């Protein structure tokens, strides 16, 4: 072995080198394969973590969405209840306001009627007073005229005023219980009756 030829030694060396090269290549390939497997496993683990985190996030988001929906539904129900209560209150206030308006209208109508009655009574009272005043004035004027005529008659030496012809006819008719005949008067002639 020791005395082998140089060519044989070179061939053996090449074979050994090839063997070592193959072993190193196999080792590198195995290491590369293990590295890739490790990376793949690591990536798979990260993917599983991401998937679990995603699932957790989806669950949390779903729960949050459900809670938001429940809160929204609760607020909507509360708002509807408040609206219903406000509608009831508004209807009550409207009814009370309508009653107050009707009461005010009735009070105004009664007050208007009372004022009209008072005004009518005041007008009637004023009319009666005016009529009474006019009657009083006419009576006073008539009394003054009678007194003036009586003074004139007394100053003329008469004891009582003369009776007019009509009065004489009336007294004669009363005495004879007959109606007096109508006297024909000339058209345009003035009556001699005294006021």
Coordinates of C-alpha atoms in Angstrom, one line a residue:
X1 CA 0.0 0.0 0.0
X2 CA 2.8 2.2 0.9
X3 CA 4.5 1.5 -2.3
X4 CA 1.4 2.2 -4.5
X5 CA 1.9 4.2 -7.6
X6 CA 1.5 7.9 -7.7
X7 CA -1.4 7.6 -10.0
X8 CA -3.2 5.3 -7.6
X9 CA -2.5 7.6 -4.8
X10 CA -3.9 10.5 -6.7
X11 CA -7.0 8.5 -7.7
X12 CA -7.5 7.5 -4.1
X13 CA -7.1 11.0 -3.0
X14 CA -9.6 12.2 -5.6
X15 CA -12.0 9.5 -4.5
X16 CA -11.5 10.6 -0.9
X17 CA -12.0 14.2 -1.9
X18 CA -15.1 13.3 -3.9
X19 CA -16.4 11.3 -1.0
X20 CA -15.7 14.1 1.4
X21 CA -17.2 16.6 -1.0
X22 CA -20.3 14.4 -1.3
X23 CA -20.5 14.1 2.4
X24 CA -20.1 17.8 2.8
X25 CA -22.7 18.4 0.1
X26 CA -25.0 15.9 1.8
X27 CA -24.4 17.6 5.1
X28 CA -25.0 21.0 3.6
X29 CA -28.1 19.7 1.8
X30 CA -29.3 18.2 5.1
X31 CA -28.5 21.4 6.9
X32 CA -30.3 23.4 4.2
X33 CA -33.2 21.0 4.4
X34 CA -33.4 21.2 8.1
X35 CA -33.1 25.0 7.9
X36 CA -35.9 25.1 5.4
X37 CA -38.0 22.8 7.5
X38 CA -37.3 24.9 10.5
X39 CA -38.2 28.0 8.7
X40 CA -41.3 26.3 7.3
X41 CA -42.2 25.1 10.7
X42 CA -41.6 28.6 12.1
X43 CA -43.6 30.2 9.4
X44 CA -46.4 27.6 10.0
X45 CA -46.3 28.4 13.7
X46 CA -46.4 32.1 12.9
X47 CA -49.3 31.4 10.5
X48 CA -51.1 29.4 13.1
X49 CA -50.5 32.2 15.6
X50 CA -51.7 34.8 13.1
X51 CA -54.8 32.6 12.4
X52 CA -55.5 32.2 16.0
X53 CA -55.0 35.9 16.6
X54 CA -57.2 36.6 13.6
X55 CA -59.8 34.3 15.0
X56 CA -59.6 36.0 18.3
X57 CA -59.8 39.4 16.7
X58 CA -62.8 38.2 14.7
X59 CA -64.4 36.9 17.8
X60 CA -63.7 40.1 19.7
X61 CA -64.9 42.2 16.8
X62 CA -68.0 40.0 16.5
X63 CA -68.7 40.4 20.2
X64 CA -68.0 44.1 20.0
X65 CA -70.3 44.4 17.1
X66 CA -73.0 42.4 18.9
X67 CA -72.5 44.6 22.0
X68 CA -72.7 47.7 19.8
X69 CA -75.9 46.4 18.1
X70 CA -77.4 45.6 21.5
X71 CA -76.5 49.0 22.8
X72 CA -77.9 50.6 19.7
X73 CA -81.1 48.6 20.1
X74 CA -81.3 49.5 23.7
X75 CA -80.8 53.2 22.9
X76 CA -83.4 53.0 20.2
X77 CA -85.9 51.4 22.6
X78 CA -85.1 54.1 25.2
X79 CA -85.5 56.8 22.5
X80 CA -88.8 55.2 21.4
X81 CA -90.0 55.1 25.0
X82 CA -89.0 58.7 25.6
X83 CA -90.7 59.7 22.3
X84 CA -93.8 57.8 23.5
X85 CA -93.7 59.5 26.9
X86 CA -93.2 62.9 25.2
X87 CA -96.1 62.2 22.9
X88 CA -98.3 61.4 25.9
X89 CA -97.1 64.6 27.7
X90 CA -97.6 66.7 24.5
X91 CA -101.1 65.2 24.0
X92 CA -101.9 66.0 27.7
X93 CA -100.5 69.5 27.4
X94 CA -102.5 70.0 24.2
X95 CA -105.7 68.7 25.8
X96 CA -105.1 71.0 28.8
X97 CA -104.3 73.9 26.5
X98 CA -107.5 73.2 24.5
X99 CA -109.5 73.0 27.7
X100 CA -107.9 76.3 28.9
X101 CA -108.7 77.9 25.5
X102 CA -112.3 76.7 25.6
X103 CA -112.6 77.9 29.2
X104 CA -111.1 81.3 28.2
X105 CA -113.4 81.5 25.2
X106 CA -116.4 80.7 27.3
X107 CA -115.2 83.2 29.9
X108 CA -114.6 85.8 27.2
X109 CA -118.0 85.1 25.7
X110 CA -119.7 85.4 29.1
X111 CA -117.8 88.5 29.9
X112 CA -118.7 89.9 26.5
X113 CA -122.3 89.1 27.1
X114 CA -122.1 90.6 30.6
X115 CA -120.5 93.8 29.1
X116 CA -123.2 93.9 26.4
X117 CA -125.9 93.4 28.9
X118 CA -124.5 96.2 31.1
X119 CA -124.1 98.4 28.1
X120 CA -127.6 97.7 27.0
X121 CA -128.9 98.3 30.5
X122 CA -126.9 101.5 30.7
X123 CA -128.3 102.6 27.3
X124 CA -131.8 101.7 28.5
X125 CA -131.2 103.5 31.8
X126 CA -129.8 106.5 29.9
X127 CA -132.8 106.4 27.5
X128 CA -135.2 106.2 30.4
X129 CA -133.5 109.1 32.1
X130 CA -133.5 111.1 28.9
X131 CA -137.2 110.3 28.4
X132 CA -138.0 111.2 32.0
X133 CA -136.0 114.4 31.6
X134 CA -137.8 115.2 28.4
X135 CA -141.1 114.5 30.1
X136 CA -140.1 116.6 33.0
X137 CA -139.0 119.4 30.8
X138 CA -142.2 119.2 28.8
X139 CA -144.2 119.1 32.0
X140 CA -142.3 122.0 33.4
X141 CA -142.8 123.9 30.1
X142 CA -146.5 123.1 30.1
X143 CA -146.8 124.2 33.8
X144 CA -145.0 127.4 33.0
X145 CA -147.2 128.0 30.0
X146 CA -150.3 127.3 32.1
X147 CA -149.0 129.6 34.8
X148 CA -148.2 132.3 32.3
X149 CA -151.7 132.0 30.7
X150 CA -153.3 132.0 34.1
X151 CA -151.4 135.1 35.1
X152 CA -152.4 136.7 31.8
X153 CA -156.0 135.8 32.3
X154 CA -155.9 137.0 35.9
X155 CA -154.3 140.3 34.8
X156 CA -157.0 140.7 32.2
X157 CA -159.6 140.5 35.0
X158 CA -160.9 137.0 34.3
X159 CA -161.5 134.6 37.1
X160 CA -161.2 131.4 35.1
X161 CA -160.1 130.7 31.6
X162 CA -162.7 130.4 28.9
X163 CA -163.7 127.1 27.6
X164 CA -163.2 126.5 24.0
X165 CA -166.0 125.7 21.7
X166 CA -164.8 122.1 21.5
X167 CA -164.8 121.7 25.2
X168 CA -168.3 123.2 25.3
X169 CA -169.4 120.7 22.7
X170 CA -167.9 117.9 24.7
X171 CA -169.6 119.0 27.8
X172 CA -172.9 119.3 26.0
X173 CA -172.4 115.9 24.5
X174 CA -171.7 114.4 27.9
X175 CA -174.8 116.1 29.3
X176 CA -177.1 114.9 26.5
X177 CA -175.2 111.5 26.1
X178 CA -175.0 112.1 22.4
X179 CA -171.9 112.4 20.2
X180 CA -171.3 115.8 18.8
X181 CA -171.6 116.3 15.1
X182 CA -168.5 117.0 13.2
X183 CA -168.1 120.6 12.1
X184 CA -167.1 121.3 8.6
X185 CA -164.1 123.4 8.3
X186 CA -163.0 125.4 5.4
X187 CA -159.9 124.0 3.6
X188 CA -156.9 125.9 4.7
X189 CA -158.5 127.4 7.8
X190 CA -156.6 127.2 11.0
X191 CA -158.0 125.6 14.1
X192 CA -158.9 128.0 16.9
X193 CA -158.0 125.5 19.6
X194 CA -155.6 126.8 22.2
X195 CA -152.6 125.0 23.3

